[in-house]
Amino acid sequence: MVATAATSAFLPIPSPASDAVGKTSGNAVGGVPASIDTPATNAKSKSISSGRLQVKANAQAPPKINGTKVGSMESLRTEDMSPPPRTFINQLPDWSMLLAAITTIFLAAEKQWMMLDWKPKRADMLVDPFGLGQIVQDGFVFRQNFSIRSYEIGADRTASVETLMNHLQETALNHVKNVGLLADGFGSTPEMYKRNLIWVVTKMQVAFDRYPTWGDVVQVDTWVAASGKNGMRRDWLVRDSNTGEILTRATSLWVMMNKETRRLSKIPDEVRGEIGSYFVDSPPLVDDDGRKLPKLDENTAEHIRTGLTPRWSDLDVNQHVNNVKYVGWILESAPLEILETHELAGMTLEYRRECMRDSVLQSLTSIVDKGCGDTSHPGIVECQHLLRLEGGGEVVKGRTKWRPKFVDKIGSFGQIPHESA
């Protein structure tokens, strides 16, 4: 028995299945084996069985006692086919597959990132690309960029006057906001808000040197200065952000008004202490036109437009018509022959009273200087304007100056020639 056990540890043991098949075959055909083992076949069989030698040797097959097998080979076969015992090592995930998946995701993301065109197409897009604005020149000047949109241009393919005026108003409010003085009012400082005070414009002078076109980026600088004892002056300088060319210059005068009583007010010392440190000692960008605006009525006006009413969208947060809307109403009565052949070169507006949402207005225009004697010929044209209530109260008085359009020279005033349309 001991010899048999020792032998079985080093020599292959025929499987019971082959023994059973051989016995069965021999009994079935009269003891004749089902196959004849040739030397070549025996060699192949030995090479095949050698792969199972170590496993079977370790299995320690039970020996035979008196020709009888001890134990069952079925249990051995079951143990050979069972999975290895669960340990900490073989329960860990396949890290190689996880790392491969992560690498694939990163490579795909990098490819998509490289396909995006993040490079600016123009150098002017590098400066304030989001148009948020910034304080420059030692904190005295506020600068903001604006891109001219397709819906902001008019029939001449240039930015409308209302668009440029809105840029001026937007930078004024953002200036107050960026220095931390914007309260709940429309441009009111905290001390103004406590006293129910708001800013109102009394005079605006604008010079349009050249109009930007669709896609241009304009750079607007604005600052404030003192104007007398109870006023403030605000200037704007508009440039082409790419070339630095001056496009528009503007100067305005502002006073305080009580929001409840609608009466003008002096600047309180507390408010002056808030804004005084931001005043710049500099002359106005536009020289004051000291000429008195003549009286204009239905007898002296050549063009009258009646029935103008503000819409709800024309009101600002102070519940009166925004001052930019007045510009559009004034131009409503401008003669069509001037609008077709000339462009606005400058204007002076004097604001007399508020316009509320229930107001009905009239726009009156009179041509006082036709340049060369006829508006169809090149020459400067000057007009007088009046925007008044139907009851007779003056709202805005103004003077405009118009220059001829140069539609055949694209570089003269930002125009596009007809053949390029």
Short mmCIF file of C-alpha atoms in Angstrom, two decimals:
data_model
loop_
_atom_site.label_atom_id
_atom_site.label_comp_id
_atom_site.label_asym_id
_atom_site.label_seq_id
_atom_site.Cartn_x
_atom_site.Cartn_y
_atom_site.Cartn_z
CA MET A 1 0.00 0.00 0.00
CA VAL A 2 2.86 2.34 0.83
CA ALA A 3 4.57 1.56 -2.48
CA THR A 4 1.39 2.21 -4.37
CA ALA A 5 0.92 5.57 -2.67
CA ALA A 6 4.49 6.58 -3.43
CA THR A 7 4.21 5.51 -7.03
CA SER A 8 0.95 7.39 -7.50
CA ALA A 9 2.61 10.64 -6.42
CA PHE A 10 5.07 10.57 -9.40
CA LEU A 11 3.39 8.48 -12.09
CA PRO A 12 0.20 9.40 -13.94
CA ILE A 13 -2.83 7.38 -13.02
CA PRO A 14 -5.25 6.40 -15.73
CA SER A 15 -8.57 8.12 -15.36
CA PRO A 16 -11.44 5.98 -14.21
CA ALA A 17 -13.44 7.08 -17.18
CA SER A 18 -10.99 5.50 -19.65
CA ASP A 19 -10.89 2.31 -17.59
CA ALA A 20 -14.62 2.12 -17.55
CA VAL A 21 -14.83 2.78 -21.27
CA GLY A 22 -12.20 0.11 -21.98
CA LYS A 23 -13.96 -2.44 -19.87
CA THR A 24 -17.29 -1.64 -21.37
CA SER A 25 -15.92 -1.77 -24.89
CA GLY A 26 -14.15 -5.03 -24.20
CA ASN A 27 -17.30 -6.59 -22.88
CA ALA A 28 -19.34 -5.26 -25.73
CA VAL A 29 -17.12 -6.63 -28.54
CA GLY A 30 -15.80 -9.74 -26.92
CA GLY A 31 -12.72 -8.27 -25.33
CA VAL A 32 -11.48 -6.49 -28.45
CA PRO A 33 -10.37 -2.89 -27.60
CA ALA A 34 -12.10 -0.06 -29.37
CA SER A 35 -8.76 1.38 -30.62
CA ILE A 36 -5.28 0.08 -31.16
CA ASP A 37 -2.51 2.18 -29.54
CA THR A 38 0.43 2.57 -31.85
CA PRO A 39 3.80 3.90 -30.68
CA ALA A 40 2.98 7.33 -32.14
CA THR A 41 -0.36 7.36 -30.44
CA ASN A 42 1.21 6.38 -27.13
CA ALA A 43 3.72 9.24 -27.46
CA LYS A 44 0.96 11.77 -28.08
CA SER A 45 -1.02 10.41 -25.21
CA LYS A 46 1.96 10.75 -22.91
CA SER A 47 2.57 14.35 -24.01
CA ILE A 48 -1.06 15.23 -23.44
CA SER A 49 -1.20 13.54 -20.08
CA SER A 50 2.06 15.17 -18.94
CA GLY A 51 0.25 18.50 -18.63
CA ARG A 52 -1.96 16.95 -15.97
CA LEU A 53 0.86 15.23 -14.13
CA GLN A 54 1.48 17.93 -11.55
CA VAL A 55 -2.19 18.47 -10.82
CA LYS A 56 -2.89 14.80 -10.42
CA ALA A 57 0.24 14.30 -8.38
CA ASN A 58 -0.87 17.00 -5.99
CA ALA A 59 -4.36 15.56 -5.93
CA GLN A 60 -3.07 12.44 -4.05
CA ALA A 61 -5.47 9.95 -5.65
CA PRO A 62 -6.66 7.36 -3.11
CA PRO A 63 -4.85 3.98 -3.35
CA LYS A 64 -6.43 0.62 -3.99
CA ILE A 65 -6.74 -1.82 -1.13
CA ASN A 66 -7.23 -5.46 -2.21
CA GLY A 67 -8.26 -4.29 -5.67
CA THR A 68 -10.87 -1.90 -4.28
CA LYS A 69 -10.57 1.89 -4.74
CA VAL A 70 -10.79 3.93 -1.59
CA GLY A 71 -12.77 7.19 -2.08
CA SER A 72 -14.41 8.54 -5.23
CA MET A 73 -12.76 10.31 -8.16
CA GLU A 74 -15.90 12.39 -8.64
CA SER A 75 -14.95 14.41 -5.58
CA LEU A 76 -11.45 14.95 -7.04
CA ARG A 77 -12.91 16.11 -10.37
CA THR A 78 -15.20 18.53 -8.54
CA GLU A 79 -12.32 20.01 -6.59
CA ASP A 80 -10.27 20.48 -9.79
CA MET A 81 -13.11 22.40 -11.49
CA SER A 82 -14.09 24.61 -8.50
CA PRO A 83 -12.93 28.29 -8.48
CA PRO A 84 -10.05 29.33 -6.24
CA PRO A 85 -10.91 30.44 -2.73
CA ARG A 86 -12.03 34.12 -2.32
CA THR A 87 -9.20 36.23 -0.96
CA PHE A 88 -8.57 40.00 -0.69
CA ILE A 89 -6.28 39.98 -3.71
CA ASN A 90 -8.60 38.28 -6.21
CA GLN A 91 -11.57 40.42 -5.10
CA LEU A 92 -9.91 43.68 -6.26
CA PRO A 93 -11.23 45.18 -9.55
CA ASP A 94 -9.31 44.97 -12.79
CA TRP A 95 -7.38 48.26 -12.49
CA SER A 96 -5.94 47.98 -15.97
CA MET A 97 -9.39 48.17 -17.55
CA LEU A 98 -10.35 51.12 -15.33
CA LEU A 99 -7.20 53.03 -16.24
CA ALA A 100 -7.77 52.31 -19.92
CA ALA A 101 -11.31 53.71 -19.71
CA ILE A 102 -10.12 56.87 -17.94
CA THR A 103 -7.37 57.39 -20.50
CA THR A 104 -9.86 57.03 -23.35
CA ILE A 105 -12.15 59.64 -21.81
CA PHE A 106 -9.32 62.13 -21.33
CA LEU A 107 -8.05 61.64 -24.88
CA ALA A 108 -11.54 62.22 -26.30
CA ALA A 109 -11.99 65.36 -24.19
CA GLU A 110 -8.60 66.69 -25.28
CA LYS A 111 -9.47 66.13 -28.91
CA GLN A 112 -12.74 68.02 -28.58
CA TRP A 113 -10.97 70.85 -26.74
CA MET A 114 -8.35 71.20 -29.47
CA MET A 115 -11.05 71.30 -32.13
CA LEU A 116 -12.60 74.41 -30.54
CA ASP A 117 -11.40 77.74 -31.95
CA TRP A 118 -10.60 79.78 -28.85
CA LYS A 119 -8.21 82.13 -30.57
CA PRO A 120 -9.59 85.67 -31.06
CA LYS A 121 -9.90 86.71 -34.67
CA ARG A 122 -9.07 90.35 -33.97
CA ALA A 123 -6.70 92.01 -31.56
CA ASP A 124 -9.47 94.30 -30.29
CA MET A 125 -11.28 91.29 -28.86
CA LEU A 126 -8.51 90.84 -26.30
CA VAL A 127 -9.48 94.04 -24.46
CA ASP A 128 -12.55 93.62 -22.26
CA PRO A 129 -14.00 90.82 -24.45
CA PHE A 130 -17.16 90.49 -22.36
CA GLY A 131 -17.89 94.22 -22.21
CA LEU A 132 -17.94 94.34 -18.40
CA GLY A 133 -15.91 97.52 -18.15
CA GLN A 134 -13.01 98.54 -15.94
CA ILE A 135 -11.65 101.49 -14.00
CA VAL A 136 -8.55 103.06 -15.58
CA GLN A 137 -6.33 106.14 -15.17
CA ASP A 138 -5.93 106.01 -11.40
CA GLY A 139 -9.61 105.33 -10.80
CA PHE A 140 -10.97 108.45 -12.47
CA VAL A 141 -12.07 107.03 -15.84
CA PHE A 142 -14.41 104.16 -16.53
CA ARG A 143 -13.90 102.21 -19.78
CA GLN A 144 -16.24 99.76 -21.46
CA ASN A 145 -16.38 98.07 -24.87
CA PHE A 146 -19.46 97.54 -27.00
CA SER A 147 -19.87 95.46 -30.14
CA ILE A 148 -22.20 96.90 -32.76
CA ARG A 149 -24.95 94.33 -33.38
CA SER A 150 -26.86 93.79 -36.59
CA TYR A 151 -30.11 95.03 -35.01
CA GLU A 152 -28.40 98.29 -33.93
CA ILE A 153 -27.67 99.59 -37.43
CA GLY A 154 -29.98 101.62 -39.62
CA ALA A 155 -30.69 102.07 -43.30
CA ASP A 156 -27.20 103.54 -43.82
CA ARG A 157 -25.62 100.34 -42.44
CA THR A 158 -24.17 102.30 -39.53
CA ALA A 159 -25.05 102.37 -35.85
CA SER A 160 -28.14 104.45 -35.12
CA VAL A 161 -27.99 107.60 -33.02
CA GLU A 162 -30.14 105.93 -30.35
CA THR A 163 -27.64 103.05 -30.13
CA LEU A 164 -24.73 105.40 -29.50
CA MET A 165 -26.72 107.38 -26.94
CA ASN A 166 -27.60 104.15 -25.12
CA HIS A 167 -23.89 103.33 -24.93
CA LEU A 168 -23.28 106.65 -23.22
CA GLN A 169 -26.02 106.09 -20.69
CA GLU A 170 -24.93 102.51 -20.00
CA THR A 171 -21.34 103.48 -19.25
CA ALA A 172 -22.51 106.28 -16.93
CA LEU A 173 -24.51 103.85 -14.81
CA ASN A 174 -21.79 101.19 -14.86
CA HIS A 175 -19.27 103.79 -13.75
CA VAL A 176 -21.30 104.51 -10.61
CA LYS A 177 -21.80 100.79 -10.05
CA ASN A 178 -18.12 99.86 -10.41
CA VAL A 179 -16.95 102.43 -7.87
CA GLY A 180 -19.49 101.04 -5.39
CA LEU A 181 -21.86 104.02 -5.28
CA LEU A 182 -24.92 102.55 -6.98
CA ALA A 183 -27.90 102.24 -4.63
CA ASP A 184 -31.42 101.12 -5.53
CA GLY A 185 -32.11 104.23 -7.58
CA PHE A 186 -31.31 104.80 -11.24
CA GLY A 187 -27.73 105.97 -10.77
CA SER A 188 -28.37 107.24 -7.24
CA THR A 189 -25.70 106.96 -4.55
CA PRO A 190 -26.56 105.61 -1.07
CA GLU A 191 -26.88 109.13 0.39
CA MET A 192 -29.04 110.21 -2.55
CA TYR A 193 -31.26 107.17 -2.03
CA LYS A 194 -31.79 108.09 1.63
CA ARG A 195 -33.01 111.55 0.57
CA ASN A 196 -35.11 110.41 -2.39
CA LEU A 197 -32.84 112.22 -4.87
CA ILE A 198 -32.15 111.26 -8.46
CA TRP A 199 -30.01 112.64 -11.29
CA VAL A 200 -31.65 114.37 -14.27
CA VAL A 201 -29.88 115.67 -17.34
CA THR A 202 -30.39 119.32 -18.28
CA LYS A 203 -28.14 119.67 -21.32
CA MET A 204 -26.44 117.30 -23.74
CA GLN A 205 -23.98 118.14 -26.51
CA VAL A 206 -22.77 115.38 -28.84
CA ALA A 207 -20.37 115.48 -31.80
CA PHE A 208 -20.44 112.49 -34.16
CA ASP A 209 -17.13 112.34 -36.02
CA ARG A 210 -17.72 108.94 -37.61
CA TYR A 211 -20.35 106.25 -37.21
CA PRO A 212 -19.30 102.66 -36.47
CA THR A 213 -20.66 99.84 -38.59
CA TRP A 214 -21.91 96.35 -37.93
CA GLY A 215 -19.25 94.23 -36.22
CA ASP A 216 -17.13 97.16 -35.03
CA VAL A 217 -16.08 97.23 -31.38
CA VAL A 218 -16.21 100.67 -29.80
CA GLN A 219 -14.42 101.71 -26.62
CA VAL A 220 -16.25 104.21 -24.43
CA ASP A 221 -14.45 106.24 -21.75
CA THR A 222 -16.40 108.38 -19.28
CA TRP A 223 -15.59 110.57 -16.30
CA VAL A 224 -17.25 113.23 -14.15
CA ALA A 225 -16.39 116.79 -13.09
CA ALA A 226 -17.98 119.55 -11.05
CA SER A 227 -20.30 122.03 -12.77
CA GLY A 228 -21.04 125.07 -10.63
CA LYS A 229 -22.24 124.67 -7.05
CA ASN A 230 -25.10 122.25 -7.59
CA GLY A 231 -24.33 120.47 -10.82
CA MET A 232 -22.17 117.75 -12.28
CA ARG A 233 -20.67 117.38 -15.73
CA ARG A 234 -20.11 114.03 -17.40
CA ASP A 235 -17.99 113.55 -20.52
CA TRP A 236 -17.70 110.63 -22.91
CA LEU A 237 -15.06 109.76 -25.47
CA VAL A 238 -15.87 106.98 -27.95
CA ARG A 239 -13.07 105.40 -30.00
CA ASP A 240 -12.65 102.55 -32.41
CA SER A 241 -11.09 99.91 -30.14
CA ASN A 242 -8.98 98.56 -33.00
CA THR A 243 -7.53 101.77 -34.45
CA GLY A 244 -8.04 104.26 -31.62
CA GLU A 245 -9.83 106.66 -33.97
CA ILE A 246 -12.20 109.04 -32.19
CA LEU A 247 -15.79 108.38 -33.22
CA THR A 248 -17.96 110.38 -30.81
CA ARG A 249 -17.48 113.08 -28.18
CA ALA A 250 -20.15 114.10 -25.70
CA THR A 251 -20.62 116.44 -22.75
CA SER A 252 -23.64 116.60 -20.44
CA LEU A 253 -24.82 118.58 -17.41
CA TRP A 254 -26.77 116.97 -14.55
CA VAL A 255 -28.66 118.23 -11.52
CA MET A 256 -30.51 116.57 -8.66
CA MET A 257 -34.26 116.27 -8.36
CA ASN A 258 -36.47 115.01 -5.57
CA LYS A 259 -38.20 111.86 -6.74
CA GLU A 260 -41.40 112.56 -4.80
CA THR A 261 -41.87 116.30 -5.28
CA ARG A 262 -40.26 116.36 -8.77
CA ARG A 263 -38.44 119.56 -7.83
CA LEU A 264 -34.75 120.36 -8.27
CA SER A 265 -32.53 120.08 -5.21
CA LYS A 266 -29.12 121.27 -4.09
CA ILE A 267 -26.37 118.70 -3.71
CA PRO A 268 -26.21 117.76 -0.01
CA ASP A 269 -22.80 117.78 1.63
CA GLU A 270 -23.07 114.03 2.29
CA VAL A 271 -23.61 113.35 -1.40
CA ARG A 272 -20.81 115.70 -2.36
CA GLY A 273 -18.54 113.76 -0.04
CA GLU A 274 -19.44 110.54 -1.90
CA ILE A 275 -18.81 111.78 -5.43
CA GLY A 276 -16.34 114.63 -4.93
CA SER A 277 -13.27 112.39 -4.88
CA TYR A 278 -14.09 111.14 -8.41
CA PHE A 279 -14.27 114.58 -10.03
CA VAL A 280 -11.68 115.28 -12.73
CA ASP A 281 -10.31 118.75 -13.31
CA SER A 282 -10.50 118.87 -17.11
CA PRO A 283 -12.29 120.99 -19.73
CA PRO A 284 -15.37 119.62 -21.51
CA LEU A 285 -14.78 117.54 -24.63
CA VAL A 286 -17.37 119.52 -26.62
CA ASP A 287 -17.23 123.30 -26.55
CA ASP A 288 -20.35 124.88 -25.17
CA ASP A 289 -22.65 126.22 -27.83
CA GLY A 290 -23.71 129.43 -26.15
CA ARG A 291 -26.15 130.39 -28.84
CA LYS A 292 -29.67 130.75 -27.56
CA LEU A 293 -32.16 128.37 -29.05
CA PRO A 294 -34.92 130.42 -30.77
CA LYS A 295 -38.55 129.92 -30.00
CA LEU A 296 -40.29 127.46 -32.27
CA ASP A 297 -44.03 126.94 -32.72
CA GLU A 298 -46.50 125.77 -35.30
CA ASN A 299 -46.22 129.08 -37.15
CA THR A 300 -42.44 128.99 -37.57
CA ALA A 301 -41.91 125.22 -37.85
CA GLU A 302 -41.72 123.74 -41.33
CA HIS A 303 -42.26 120.13 -40.31
CA ILE A 304 -44.57 118.95 -37.54
CA ARG A 305 -45.24 115.44 -36.27
CA THR A 306 -48.12 115.02 -33.83
CA GLY A 307 -49.61 112.23 -31.72
CA LEU A 308 -46.36 110.89 -30.27
CA THR A 309 -47.00 108.81 -27.16
CA PRO A 310 -44.57 106.90 -24.96
CA ARG A 311 -44.83 103.16 -24.66
CA TRP A 312 -44.37 101.23 -21.45
CA SER A 313 -40.92 100.13 -22.62
CA ASP A 314 -39.90 103.81 -22.98
CA LEU A 315 -40.06 104.38 -19.20
CA ASP A 316 -37.05 103.97 -16.95
CA VAL A 317 -36.99 102.87 -13.31
CA ASN A 318 -37.76 106.43 -12.19
CA GLN A 319 -41.10 106.23 -14.02
CA HIS A 320 -40.35 108.89 -16.61
CA VAL A 321 -39.41 108.64 -20.27
CA ASN A 322 -35.76 107.84 -20.83
CA ASN A 323 -33.85 110.83 -22.22
CA VAL A 324 -32.55 108.73 -25.16
CA LYS A 325 -36.15 108.37 -26.37
CA TYR A 326 -36.37 112.14 -26.81
CA VAL A 327 -33.68 111.99 -29.48
CA GLY A 328 -35.76 109.60 -31.55
CA TRP A 329 -38.86 111.76 -31.21
CA ILE A 330 -36.96 114.88 -32.29
CA LEU A 331 -35.74 113.16 -35.43
CA GLU A 332 -39.29 112.05 -36.24
CA SER A 333 -40.02 115.47 -37.72
CA ALA A 334 -36.73 115.82 -39.60
CA PRO A 335 -37.42 116.15 -43.34
CA LEU A 336 -36.88 112.99 -45.36
CA GLU A 337 -34.66 114.71 -47.94
CA ILE A 338 -32.17 115.51 -45.17
CA LEU A 339 -32.24 111.98 -43.75
CA GLU A 340 -31.55 110.52 -47.20
CA THR A 341 -28.68 112.80 -48.19
CA HIS A 342 -27.13 113.83 -44.86
CA GLU A 343 -26.07 112.29 -41.58
CA LEU A 344 -26.20 113.79 -38.11
CA ALA A 345 -22.86 115.43 -37.27
CA GLY A 346 -23.75 117.04 -33.94
CA MET A 347 -26.60 118.08 -31.70
CA THR A 348 -27.36 120.21 -28.67
CA LEU A 349 -30.33 119.31 -26.49
CA GLU A 350 -31.79 121.27 -23.59
CA TYR A 351 -34.18 119.31 -21.38
CA ARG A 352 -36.94 121.45 -19.91
CA ARG A 353 -39.35 119.06 -18.23
CA GLU A 354 -40.22 115.42 -17.75
CA CYS A 355 -42.40 113.34 -19.99
CA MET A 356 -44.66 110.81 -18.29
CA ARG A 357 -46.29 107.71 -19.71
CA ASP A 358 -49.67 109.45 -20.30
CA SER A 359 -48.16 112.36 -22.22
CA VAL A 360 -48.96 113.12 -25.85
CA LEU A 361 -46.27 115.06 -27.68
CA GLN A 362 -45.55 117.01 -30.84
CA SER A 363 -42.23 117.17 -32.69
CA LEU A 364 -41.45 120.40 -34.59
CA THR A 365 -38.49 121.03 -36.93
CA SER A 366 -37.34 124.09 -38.84
CA ILE A 367 -34.40 124.31 -41.26
CA VAL A 368 -32.39 127.45 -40.48
CA ASP A 369 -29.28 126.93 -42.61
CA LYS A 370 -29.24 124.95 -45.85
CA GLY A 371 -25.54 125.26 -46.52
CA CYS A 372 -25.27 125.74 -50.26
CA GLY A 373 -28.88 126.79 -50.55
CA ASP A 374 -30.35 123.38 -51.39
CA THR A 375 -30.39 120.22 -49.30
CA SER A 376 -29.89 118.08 -52.43
CA HIS A 377 -26.38 119.52 -52.85
CA PRO A 378 -23.41 118.90 -50.54
CA GLY A 379 -23.24 121.27 -47.63
CA ILE A 380 -23.86 121.57 -43.90
CA VAL A 381 -27.49 121.82 -42.86
CA GLU A 382 -28.64 123.12 -39.49
CA CYS A 383 -32.06 122.57 -37.98
CA GLN A 384 -33.97 123.77 -34.93
CA HIS A 385 -36.18 121.37 -32.99
CA LEU A 386 -38.83 121.43 -30.31
CA LEU A 387 -40.48 118.56 -28.53
CA ARG A 388 -43.52 119.74 -26.62
CA LEU A 389 -46.68 118.48 -24.99
CA GLU A 390 -49.92 118.91 -26.87
CA GLY A 391 -50.93 121.31 -24.12
CA GLY A 392 -48.00 123.58 -25.05
CA GLY A 393 -45.36 122.78 -22.42
CA GLU A 394 -41.81 122.51 -23.74
CA VAL A 395 -40.07 119.19 -23.10
CA VAL A 396 -36.83 119.42 -25.12
CA LYS A 397 -35.37 122.15 -27.30
CA GLY A 398 -32.58 121.27 -29.68
CA ARG A 399 -30.28 122.16 -32.52
CA THR A 400 -28.85 119.63 -34.98
CA LYS A 401 -26.11 119.88 -37.57
CA TRP A 402 -26.03 117.60 -40.60
CA ARG A 403 -23.22 116.82 -43.05
CA PRO A 404 -23.49 115.22 -46.50
CA LYS A 405 -23.14 111.47 -46.84
CA PHE A 406 -20.26 110.09 -48.91
CA VAL A 407 -21.71 106.81 -50.08
CA ASP A 408 -19.05 106.39 -52.78
CA LYS A 409 -16.16 106.41 -50.27
CA ILE A 410 -16.24 103.58 -47.81
CA GLY A 411 -13.52 105.11 -45.62
CA SER A 412 -14.96 108.61 -45.34
CA PHE A 413 -17.78 108.12 -42.87
CA GLY A 414 -17.98 104.37 -42.44
CA GLN A 415 -20.41 103.96 -45.33
CA ILE A 416 -20.66 100.94 -47.61
CA PRO A 417 -20.96 101.71 -51.35
CA HIS A 418 -24.15 100.66 -53.06
CA GLU A 419 -22.41 98.19 -55.35
CA SER A 420 -21.15 96.27 -52.28
CA ALA A 421 -24.60 95.85 -50.75
#
